[in-house]
Amino acid sequence: MLLKTTDKSKKLLSFILSLVIVFGVMSVSAFALTDAEKQEYENKIEEIREQIKENEEKIAELEAEAATYDDEINALQEKIDVLSAQIDLYNDEIALIDADIQVIDNQITGIENEIEDLNQQIQALDEKVIEIQQEIADTYTLLGERIRVTYMTGANTSLEYLLTSDGFDFQEYLERTELIDRIAAHDDKLIKDLEDDIESLKEKVLEIEDMKTRLNSKVEELDKAKKEHEAKKQEQVDARKIIEDKEALIQADLNKVMSIVNALDSKSKEYEAAMEKGEATILDYEQKLAQQNTSFGSGQVSGDMIWPLPYDDTYVSSSFKMRTLNGVTRQHNGIDICRWAGTHGAQIVAVKEGTVETAVYSGYGGGYGLYVVIDHGEGVKTYYAHMSSVHVSVGDYVTQGTVIGLAGNTGYSFGAHLHFGLMINGGWVNPMNYLSKPASVTING
Ligand SMILES: [Zn+2]
């Protein structure tokens, strides 16, 4: 903890808060902080500043320690990169083999479909053969039937004639046997034809079986090729595994180092967060002190400062707050004001009467570029930075609204804007709490 909030300071804060609520902006000297209370705030601010400084040192130490691991990390990462490239090559090779295997698989599937087709043809032919065989059997049955009936009826009668009477009709006997012969001959032919049919069907089946055999041997060939490809793939997978294992070991080493560095980094972040919190607290205390000084002392700043860029199209591009520029987080000690119509060359006016304390006409100005500081007395000073030209000199007494220069982009600035700072008793305060603002002003950052 950076701040030990004592019961006493809690009471003090709530006391101030109640004053603000009850009396608003009323300026009554009876509510000023006592010297002892002011001193307490100032001591606390000093305490926090020291803590912040310590934190900065600790962060620097942690960063230096983390930097000692840089070479090791780079070396490990390089090794990993080399191995990863090798793994990529194996992956490419494996992908090519997989594509070949896919082609073979497709061929096998195609041929298997053909074989299936042939099997169906064979089945159909087999069924046809059974059908014809049935037909032959039926024909035999029918023939036998007919012969028996004809013979039985005829023969019985003839035999009777022959054996028992003199009325045997030989002519009739001959006719009957001849008829039987004719029927038999006809049926014989039919059966012969059917048997021929069966023969040709069986031949066809044999042809198809032959085709199937050829296709099956083709499938075997393809299976063999596939197995060869799979063996080749396995070789690549095994080789890749060796490299992957190597990479995993190095990655583990790298992870170990990274976890050390990350621990250092998160420790740094803790310190940074504590610093930011401390700075916010300082700001809070300084504003409370400034409020007291200005409202209850002599300054009477509130409400009588005009907007430093006297146009009806201005906006605040960056407020008075913690901000991060180029990775460095710090308090923005003022507000940045711009014009929608273009800021470069816009007139900048004194927000209140006072004496020009500083007027810088060239150079970097410690980041401010060309700038002016006006001392308004009673510990109140205003800063106007990044100007393109300065129109006043040190010692000039300026009245409120006097043009003191033109806006620009000098010093540590990225685009024309007016950086306006307000210092009360040596501490920066948020100008927005003191300036009269045109109704059109918007806050954009
Ligand atoms: Zn600024």
Short mmCIF file of C-alpha atoms and ligand atoms in Angstrom, two decimals:
data_model
loop_
_atom_site.label_atom_id
_atom_site.label_comp_id
_atom_site.label_asym_id
_atom_site.label_seq_id
_atom_site.Cartn_x
_atom_site.Cartn_y
_atom_site.Cartn_z
CA MET A 1 0.00 0.00 0.00
CA LEU A 2 1.28 3.39 -0.95
CA LEU A 3 -1.17 5.26 1.16
CA LYS A 4 -2.12 4.64 4.71
CA THR A 5 -5.50 6.27 5.03
CA THR A 6 -5.76 7.31 8.63
CA ASP A 7 -9.03 7.98 10.34
CA LYS A 8 -7.98 11.55 10.69
CA SER A 9 -7.49 12.07 6.96
CA LYS A 10 -10.80 10.34 6.27
CA LYS A 11 -12.54 12.79 8.54
CA LEU A 12 -10.73 15.64 6.87
CA LEU A 13 -11.76 14.51 3.41
CA SER A 14 -15.39 14.08 4.33
CA PHE A 15 -15.31 17.47 5.98
CA ILE A 16 -14.05 19.10 2.78
CA LEU A 17 -16.57 17.16 0.74
CA SER A 18 -19.43 18.38 2.92
CA LEU A 19 -18.24 21.95 2.48
CA VAL A 20 -18.31 21.59 -1.29
CA ILE A 21 -21.78 20.10 -1.16
CA VAL A 22 -23.27 22.64 1.23
CA PHE A 23 -21.59 25.82 0.06
CA GLY A 24 -20.83 25.06 -3.57
CA VAL A 25 -18.57 27.71 -5.01
CA MET A 26 -19.18 30.20 -2.23
CA SER A 27 -16.02 31.88 -1.15
CA VAL A 28 -15.95 32.21 2.57
CA SER A 29 -12.63 32.45 4.29
CA ALA A 30 -13.90 30.73 7.40
CA PHE A 31 -13.68 27.37 5.58
CA ALA A 32 -10.04 27.52 4.68
CA LEU A 33 -7.84 24.59 5.67
CA THR A 34 -5.81 25.22 8.74
CA ASP A 35 -2.07 25.39 8.29
CA ALA A 36 -1.74 22.07 10.10
CA GLU A 37 -4.20 20.41 7.71
CA LYS A 38 -2.42 21.86 4.69
CA GLN A 39 0.85 20.63 6.09
CA GLU A 40 -0.60 17.17 6.49
CA TYR A 41 -1.64 17.08 2.81
CA GLU A 42 1.74 18.35 1.73
CA ASN A 43 3.52 15.75 3.85
CA LYS A 44 1.41 13.01 2.35
CA ILE A 45 2.15 14.26 -1.16
CA GLU A 46 5.85 14.27 -0.35
CA GLU A 47 5.59 10.75 1.06
CA ILE A 48 3.87 9.47 -2.08
CA ARG A 49 6.41 11.18 -4.34
CA GLU A 50 9.20 9.38 -2.52
CA GLN A 51 7.36 6.11 -2.87
CA ILE A 52 6.91 6.75 -6.59
CA LYS A 53 10.61 7.40 -6.96
CA GLU A 54 11.40 4.13 -5.17
CA ASN A 55 9.00 2.30 -7.43
CA GLU A 56 10.67 3.79 -10.50
CA GLU A 57 14.01 2.49 -9.26
CA LYS A 58 12.56 -0.95 -8.59
CA ILE A 59 11.02 -1.05 -12.06
CA ALA A 60 14.36 -0.11 -13.60
CA GLU A 61 16.04 -2.92 -11.63
CA LEU A 62 13.41 -5.44 -12.71
CA GLU A 63 13.73 -4.35 -16.34
CA ALA A 64 17.51 -4.68 -16.18
CA GLU A 65 17.16 -8.17 -14.72
CA ALA A 66 14.66 -9.15 -17.41
CA ALA A 67 17.04 -7.85 -20.08
CA THR A 68 19.75 -10.30 -18.94
CA TYR A 69 17.57 -13.11 -20.31
CA ASP A 70 17.26 -11.55 -23.77
CA ASP A 71 20.21 -13.43 -25.34
CA GLU A 72 19.07 -16.77 -23.97
CA ILE A 73 15.53 -16.20 -25.19
CA ASN A 74 16.72 -15.18 -28.64
CA ALA A 75 19.01 -18.22 -28.95
CA LEU A 76 16.22 -20.62 -27.91
CA GLN A 77 13.75 -18.95 -30.21
CA GLU A 78 16.17 -19.24 -33.14
CA LYS A 79 16.56 -22.98 -32.50
CA ILE A 80 12.80 -23.37 -32.36
CA ASP A 81 12.44 -21.47 -35.62
CA VAL A 82 14.93 -23.78 -37.37
CA LEU A 83 13.17 -26.91 -36.07
CA SER A 84 9.77 -25.50 -36.97
CA ALA A 85 10.98 -24.97 -40.53
CA GLN A 86 12.08 -28.63 -40.65
CA ILE A 87 8.72 -29.75 -39.29
CA ASP A 88 7.04 -27.69 -41.99
CA LEU A 89 9.04 -29.54 -44.65
CA TYR A 90 7.98 -32.90 -43.21
CA ASN A 91 4.40 -31.72 -43.12
CA ASP A 92 4.60 -30.73 -46.80
CA GLU A 93 6.04 -34.13 -47.72
CA ILE A 94 3.37 -35.95 -45.69
CA ALA A 95 0.66 -33.88 -47.35
CA LEU A 96 1.96 -34.89 -50.80
CA ILE A 97 1.98 -38.59 -49.84
CA ASP A 98 -1.52 -38.24 -48.42
CA ALA A 99 -2.65 -36.78 -51.74
CA ASP A 100 -1.14 -39.79 -53.59
CA ILE A 101 -2.85 -42.18 -51.18
CA GLN A 102 -6.11 -40.39 -51.83
CA VAL A 103 -5.70 -40.88 -55.56
CA ILE A 104 -5.02 -44.61 -55.04
CA ASP A 105 -8.01 -44.90 -52.72
CA ASN A 106 -10.20 -43.34 -55.38
CA GLN A 107 -8.94 -45.80 -57.97
CA ILE A 108 -9.58 -48.73 -55.63
CA THR A 109 -13.09 -47.50 -54.92
CA GLY A 110 -13.74 -47.16 -58.66
CA ILE A 111 -12.60 -50.69 -59.38
CA GLU A 112 -14.48 -52.11 -56.42
CA ASN A 113 -17.61 -50.52 -57.82
CA GLU A 114 -16.93 -52.19 -61.17
CA ILE A 115 -16.47 -55.58 -59.42
CA GLU A 116 -19.71 -55.05 -57.55
CA ASP A 117 -21.36 -54.38 -60.88
CA LEU A 118 -19.97 -57.62 -62.33
CA ASN A 119 -21.14 -59.56 -59.27
CA GLN A 120 -24.64 -58.32 -59.93
CA GLN A 121 -24.39 -59.36 -63.55
CA ILE A 122 -23.22 -62.83 -62.47
CA GLN A 123 -26.06 -63.10 -60.02
CA ALA A 124 -28.56 -62.14 -62.71
CA LEU A 125 -27.08 -64.76 -65.08
CA ASP A 126 -27.13 -67.42 -62.34
CA GLU A 127 -30.79 -66.69 -61.75
CA LYS A 128 -31.46 -66.95 -65.45
CA VAL A 129 -29.72 -70.38 -65.53
CA ILE A 130 -31.85 -71.61 -62.64
CA GLU A 131 -34.95 -70.36 -64.45
CA ILE A 132 -34.03 -72.23 -67.62
CA GLN A 133 -33.15 -75.36 -65.64
CA GLN A 134 -36.60 -75.20 -64.13
CA GLU A 135 -38.08 -74.81 -67.58
CA ILE A 136 -36.20 -77.95 -68.74
CA ALA A 137 -37.42 -79.88 -65.72
CA ASP A 138 -40.98 -78.75 -66.45
CA THR A 139 -40.66 -79.82 -70.06
CA TYR A 140 -39.43 -83.26 -69.03
CA THR A 141 -42.32 -83.63 -66.64
CA LEU A 142 -44.81 -82.59 -69.30
CA LEU A 143 -43.27 -84.94 -71.84
CA GLY A 144 -43.33 -87.88 -69.45
CA GLU A 145 -46.87 -87.08 -68.59
CA ARG A 146 -47.96 -86.96 -72.22
CA ILE A 147 -46.15 -90.16 -73.16
CA ARG A 148 -47.60 -91.99 -70.21
CA VAL A 149 -51.16 -90.89 -70.92
CA THR A 150 -50.92 -91.60 -74.65
CA TYR A 151 -49.13 -94.88 -74.13
CA MET A 152 -51.26 -96.02 -71.25
CA THR A 153 -54.57 -95.35 -72.90
CA GLY A 154 -53.36 -96.49 -76.33
CA ALA A 155 -51.33 -99.47 -75.19
CA ASN A 156 -53.84 -100.76 -72.77
CA THR A 157 -56.51 -100.67 -75.41
CA SER A 158 -54.18 -102.16 -78.04
CA LEU A 159 -52.97 -104.85 -75.74
CA GLU A 160 -56.50 -105.76 -74.96
CA TYR A 161 -57.19 -105.93 -78.64
CA LEU A 162 -54.05 -107.92 -79.19
CA LEU A 163 -54.51 -110.38 -76.42
CA THR A 164 -58.20 -110.74 -75.95
CA SER A 165 -59.87 -110.05 -79.24
CA ASP A 166 -59.49 -110.12 -82.99
CA GLY A 167 -60.36 -106.46 -83.26
CA PHE A 168 -56.73 -105.17 -82.85
CA ASP A 169 -56.39 -102.08 -84.93
CA PHE A 170 -52.79 -102.07 -85.98
CA GLN A 171 -53.19 -98.84 -87.92
CA GLU A 172 -54.37 -97.04 -84.87
CA TYR A 173 -51.48 -98.47 -82.85
CA LEU A 174 -48.96 -97.13 -85.35
CA GLU A 175 -50.52 -93.72 -85.40
CA ARG A 176 -50.37 -93.51 -81.64
CA THR A 177 -46.68 -94.46 -81.40
CA GLU A 178 -45.81 -92.07 -84.18
CA LEU A 179 -47.58 -89.26 -82.32
CA ILE A 180 -45.59 -90.09 -79.21
CA ASP A 181 -42.40 -89.96 -81.24
CA ARG A 182 -43.32 -86.60 -82.71
CA ILE A 183 -44.09 -85.12 -79.36
CA ALA A 184 -40.88 -86.52 -77.97
CA ALA A 185 -38.87 -85.09 -80.85
CA HIS A 186 -40.43 -81.66 -80.39
CA ASP A 187 -39.75 -81.63 -76.68
CA ASP A 188 -36.24 -82.93 -77.25
CA LYS A 189 -35.52 -79.95 -79.48
CA LEU A 190 -36.94 -77.57 -76.89
CA ILE A 191 -34.79 -79.06 -74.17
CA LYS A 192 -31.74 -79.00 -76.41
CA ASP A 193 -32.27 -75.27 -77.11
CA LEU A 194 -32.66 -74.56 -73.41
CA GLU A 195 -29.52 -76.49 -72.63
CA ASP A 196 -27.70 -74.44 -75.26
CA ASP A 197 -28.96 -71.29 -73.60
CA ILE A 198 -27.60 -72.45 -70.28
CA GLU A 199 -24.30 -73.21 -71.91
CA SER A 200 -23.93 -69.70 -73.34
CA LEU A 201 -24.99 -68.14 -70.05
CA LYS A 202 -22.36 -70.16 -68.24
CA GLU A 203 -19.79 -69.05 -70.77
CA LYS A 204 -20.79 -65.46 -70.14
CA VAL A 205 -20.41 -65.99 -66.41
CA LEU A 206 -16.95 -67.38 -66.98
CA GLU A 207 -16.02 -64.32 -69.03
CA ILE A 208 -17.22 -62.05 -66.26
CA GLU A 209 -15.40 -64.12 -63.65
CA ASP A 210 -12.29 -63.68 -65.71
CA MET A 211 -12.79 -59.92 -65.83
CA LYS A 212 -13.33 -59.94 -62.07
CA THR A 213 -10.10 -61.80 -61.54
CA ARG A 214 -8.22 -59.21 -63.57
CA LEU A 215 -9.84 -56.37 -61.62
CA ASN A 216 -9.11 -58.07 -58.31
CA SER A 217 -5.46 -58.37 -59.20
CA LYS A 218 -5.50 -54.67 -60.11
CA VAL A 219 -6.92 -53.92 -56.66
CA GLU A 220 -4.17 -56.00 -55.12
CA GLU A 221 -1.60 -54.00 -57.05
CA LEU A 222 -3.13 -50.74 -55.86
CA ASP A 223 -3.27 -52.02 -52.28
CA LYS A 224 0.39 -52.80 -52.51
CA ALA A 225 1.15 -49.31 -53.84
CA LYS A 226 -0.94 -47.83 -51.05
CA LYS A 227 0.95 -49.80 -48.43
CA GLU A 228 4.24 -48.59 -49.89
CA HIS A 229 3.01 -45.01 -49.69
CA GLU A 230 1.85 -45.54 -46.14
CA ALA A 231 5.23 -46.92 -45.17
CA LYS A 232 6.88 -43.87 -46.74
CA LYS A 233 4.50 -41.62 -44.83
CA GLN A 234 5.28 -43.42 -41.58
CA GLU A 235 8.99 -42.78 -42.18
CA GLN A 236 8.28 -39.06 -42.53
CA VAL A 237 6.02 -39.05 -39.46
CA ASP A 238 8.73 -40.80 -37.42
CA ALA A 239 11.36 -38.33 -38.59
CA ARG A 240 9.04 -35.45 -37.79
CA LYS A 241 8.39 -36.86 -34.33
CA ILE A 242 12.12 -36.75 -33.54
CA ILE A 243 12.26 -33.07 -34.51
CA GLU A 244 9.03 -32.32 -32.65
CA ASP A 245 10.42 -33.91 -29.49
CA LYS A 246 13.56 -31.83 -29.84
CA GLU A 247 11.46 -28.71 -30.34
CA ALA A 248 9.30 -29.52 -27.32
CA LEU A 249 12.40 -29.76 -25.11
CA ILE A 250 13.67 -26.40 -26.29
CA GLN A 251 10.20 -24.92 -25.96
CA ALA A 252 10.11 -26.15 -22.37
CA ASP A 253 13.44 -24.39 -21.74
CA LEU A 254 12.08 -21.25 -23.34
CA ASN A 255 8.90 -21.46 -21.27
CA LYS A 256 10.98 -21.67 -18.11
CA VAL A 257 12.92 -18.52 -19.01
CA MET A 258 9.77 -16.75 -20.17
CA SER A 259 8.00 -17.49 -16.91
CA ILE A 260 10.91 -15.86 -15.04
CA VAL A 261 10.75 -12.83 -17.32
CA ASN A 262 6.96 -12.68 -17.08
CA ALA A 263 7.16 -12.77 -13.30
CA LEU A 264 9.60 -9.83 -13.40
CA ASP A 265 7.30 -8.06 -15.82
CA SER A 266 4.18 -8.51 -13.74
CA LYS A 267 6.11 -7.31 -10.67
CA SER A 268 7.01 -4.18 -12.69
CA LYS A 269 3.37 -3.73 -13.61
CA GLU A 270 2.39 -3.91 -9.95
CA TYR A 271 4.83 -1.13 -9.19
CA GLU A 272 3.54 0.83 -12.16
CA ALA A 273 -0.05 0.46 -11.04
CA ALA A 274 0.93 1.60 -7.54
CA MET A 275 2.67 4.60 -9.08
CA GLU A 276 -0.36 5.56 -11.11
CA LYS A 277 -2.54 5.25 -8.07
CA GLY A 278 -0.08 7.39 -6.10
CA GLU A 279 -0.01 10.03 -8.82
CA ALA A 280 -3.79 10.14 -8.93
CA THR A 281 -3.83 10.60 -5.17
CA ILE A 282 -1.26 13.41 -5.36
CA LEU A 283 -3.40 15.09 -8.00
CA ASP A 284 -6.42 14.77 -5.78
CA TYR A 285 -4.58 16.32 -2.80
CA GLU A 286 -3.09 19.09 -4.91
CA GLN A 287 -6.47 20.01 -6.25
CA LYS A 288 -7.87 20.12 -2.75
CA LEU A 289 -5.02 22.37 -1.65
CA ALA A 290 -5.41 24.56 -4.74
CA GLN A 291 -9.15 24.79 -4.28
CA GLN A 292 -8.61 26.02 -0.76
CA ASN A 293 -5.97 28.49 -1.81
CA THR A 294 -7.95 29.94 -4.65
CA SER A 295 -11.41 29.93 -3.20
CA PHE A 296 -10.58 31.12 0.23
CA GLY A 297 -7.41 33.03 -0.25
CA SER A 298 -6.61 35.88 -2.42
CA GLY A 299 -6.60 34.50 -5.98
CA GLN A 300 -10.30 34.37 -6.83
CA VAL A 301 -9.39 32.40 -9.91
CA SER A 302 -12.66 30.58 -10.38
CA GLY A 303 -14.87 31.98 -13.09
CA ASP A 304 -12.80 34.98 -14.01
CA MET A 305 -10.48 33.25 -16.48
CA ILE A 306 -11.59 33.32 -20.11
CA TRP A 307 -11.04 30.59 -22.73
CA PRO A 308 -7.49 30.97 -24.16
CA LEU A 309 -8.49 30.21 -27.76
CA PRO A 310 -11.34 32.71 -28.43
CA TYR A 311 -13.24 30.90 -31.17
CA ASP A 312 -16.61 29.17 -31.25
CA ASP A 313 -15.28 25.96 -32.85
CA THR A 314 -12.76 24.75 -30.31
CA TYR A 315 -12.51 21.38 -28.61
CA VAL A 316 -10.33 19.74 -26.01
CA SER A 317 -8.26 17.06 -27.77
CA SER A 318 -6.57 15.84 -24.59
CA SER A 319 -7.75 16.42 -21.04
CA PHE A 320 -5.93 16.87 -17.77
CA LYS A 321 -5.41 13.23 -16.82
CA MET A 322 -3.03 10.29 -16.74
CA ARG A 323 -2.14 9.41 -20.30
CA THR A 324 0.30 7.15 -22.14
CA LEU A 325 2.54 8.55 -24.88
CA ASN A 326 5.10 6.27 -26.57
CA GLY A 327 4.62 3.69 -23.81
CA VAL A 328 5.22 6.15 -20.98
CA THR A 329 2.31 6.84 -18.66
CA ARG A 330 2.28 10.14 -16.87
CA GLN A 331 0.11 13.04 -15.89
CA HIS A 332 -0.82 15.43 -18.69
CA ASN A 333 -0.24 18.72 -16.92
CA GLY A 334 -2.79 20.78 -18.76
CA ILE A 335 -5.36 20.59 -21.54
CA ASP A 336 -4.80 20.55 -25.32
CA ILE A 337 -7.16 22.80 -27.26
CA CYS A 338 -7.77 22.69 -31.02
CA ARG A 339 -10.02 24.36 -33.57
CA TRP A 340 -12.14 22.35 -35.99
CA ALA A 341 -11.38 24.95 -38.69
CA GLY A 342 -7.64 24.40 -38.16
CA THR A 343 -5.54 25.37 -35.18
CA HIS A 344 -2.32 26.58 -36.77
CA GLY A 345 -2.09 30.38 -36.61
CA ALA A 346 -5.14 30.76 -34.30
CA GLN A 347 -4.88 33.66 -31.87
CA ILE A 348 -4.08 32.84 -28.26
CA VAL A 349 -5.21 35.29 -25.57
CA ALA A 350 -4.27 35.88 -21.94
CA VAL A 351 -6.99 34.24 -19.83
CA LYS A 352 -6.60 36.92 -17.17
CA GLU A 353 -4.53 40.03 -16.64
CA GLY A 354 -0.97 39.48 -15.46
CA THR A 355 2.71 39.95 -16.13
CA VAL A 356 4.63 37.94 -18.73
CA GLU A 357 7.11 35.87 -16.78
CA THR A 358 8.52 33.79 -19.64
CA ALA A 359 8.49 34.27 -23.41
CA VAL A 360 10.43 31.75 -25.51
CA TYR A 361 10.78 32.62 -29.20
CA SER A 362 12.69 29.64 -30.55
CA GLY A 363 13.98 26.17 -29.80
CA TYR A 364 12.55 23.08 -28.14
CA GLY A 365 11.67 24.81 -24.88
CA GLY A 366 11.97 21.56 -22.90
CA GLY A 367 9.14 20.17 -25.05
CA TYR A 368 6.97 23.30 -24.89
CA GLY A 369 8.52 24.75 -28.06
CA LEU A 370 7.66 28.46 -28.30
CA TYR A 371 5.74 29.35 -25.15
CA VAL A 372 4.58 32.01 -22.75
CA VAL A 373 4.06 31.98 -18.99
CA ILE A 374 1.91 34.67 -17.38
CA ASP A 375 2.09 35.33 -13.66
CA HIS A 376 -1.33 36.43 -12.41
CA GLY A 377 -0.15 36.96 -8.85
CA GLU A 378 -1.34 35.18 -5.72
CA GLY A 379 0.53 32.04 -6.78
CA VAL A 380 -1.46 31.61 -10.02
CA LYS A 381 0.37 31.12 -13.34
CA THR A 382 -0.81 30.14 -16.82
CA TYR A 383 1.23 28.35 -19.52
CA TYR A 384 0.63 28.59 -23.30
CA ALA A 385 2.74 26.10 -25.26
CA HIS A 386 3.67 24.88 -28.82
CA MET A 387 3.05 28.36 -30.32
CA SER A 388 4.06 29.24 -33.87
CA SER A 389 4.89 32.82 -32.84
CA VAL A 390 5.07 34.76 -29.59
CA HIS A 391 3.82 38.37 -29.50
CA VAL A 392 4.80 39.48 -25.96
CA SER A 393 8.02 39.99 -24.02
CA VAL A 394 9.10 39.22 -20.49
CA GLY A 395 7.90 41.92 -18.12
CA ASP A 396 4.94 42.99 -20.29
CA TYR A 397 1.75 43.60 -18.36
CA VAL A 398 -1.13 42.10 -20.33
CA THR A 399 -4.85 42.58 -19.80
CA GLN A 400 -7.37 39.76 -20.12
CA GLY A 401 -7.96 38.94 -23.81
CA THR A 402 -4.64 40.36 -25.06
CA VAL A 403 -3.32 38.32 -28.00
CA ILE A 404 -0.02 36.91 -26.75
CA GLY A 405 0.83 34.75 -29.78
CA LEU A 406 -0.40 32.26 -32.38
CA ALA A 407 -1.01 28.54 -32.05
CA GLY A 408 1.42 26.11 -33.68
CA ASN A 409 3.19 22.77 -33.50
CA THR A 410 6.59 23.55 -31.94
CA GLY A 411 8.39 21.43 -29.33
CA TYR A 412 7.14 17.96 -28.35
CA SER A 413 3.93 18.17 -30.34
CA PHE A 414 2.28 16.07 -33.01
CA GLY A 415 -0.07 18.44 -34.78
CA ALA A 416 -0.98 22.03 -34.08
CA HIS A 417 -2.67 22.60 -30.72
CA LEU A 418 -2.54 24.91 -27.75
CA HIS A 419 -1.31 23.21 -24.62
CA PHE A 420 -2.72 25.28 -21.77
CA GLY A 421 -1.43 24.70 -18.23
CA LEU A 422 -2.59 26.20 -14.95
CA MET A 423 -0.30 26.20 -11.93
CA ILE A 424 -1.44 27.20 -8.48
CA ASN A 425 1.13 27.51 -5.74
CA GLY A 426 3.57 25.39 -7.67
CA GLY A 427 1.15 22.52 -8.43
CA TRP A 428 -0.62 21.73 -11.67
CA VAL A 429 -4.41 21.82 -11.51
CA ASN A 430 -7.09 20.96 -14.02
CA PRO A 431 -7.77 24.17 -16.00
CA MET A 432 -11.30 22.97 -16.79
CA ASN A 433 -12.18 23.64 -13.16
CA TYR A 434 -11.20 27.30 -13.51
CA LEU A 435 -11.76 28.47 -17.08
CA SER A 436 -14.99 29.95 -18.40
CA LYS A 437 -15.81 27.70 -21.34
CA PRO A 438 -17.66 28.63 -24.52
CA ALA A 439 -20.88 26.60 -24.69
CA SER A 440 -19.73 24.99 -27.96
CA VAL A 441 -16.60 23.36 -26.50
CA THR A 442 -16.54 19.55 -26.66
CA ILE A 443 -14.22 17.19 -24.85
CA ASN A 444 -12.69 14.76 -27.35
CA GLY A 445 -9.86 13.22 -25.39
ZN ZN B 1 -0.67 19.16 -23.79
#
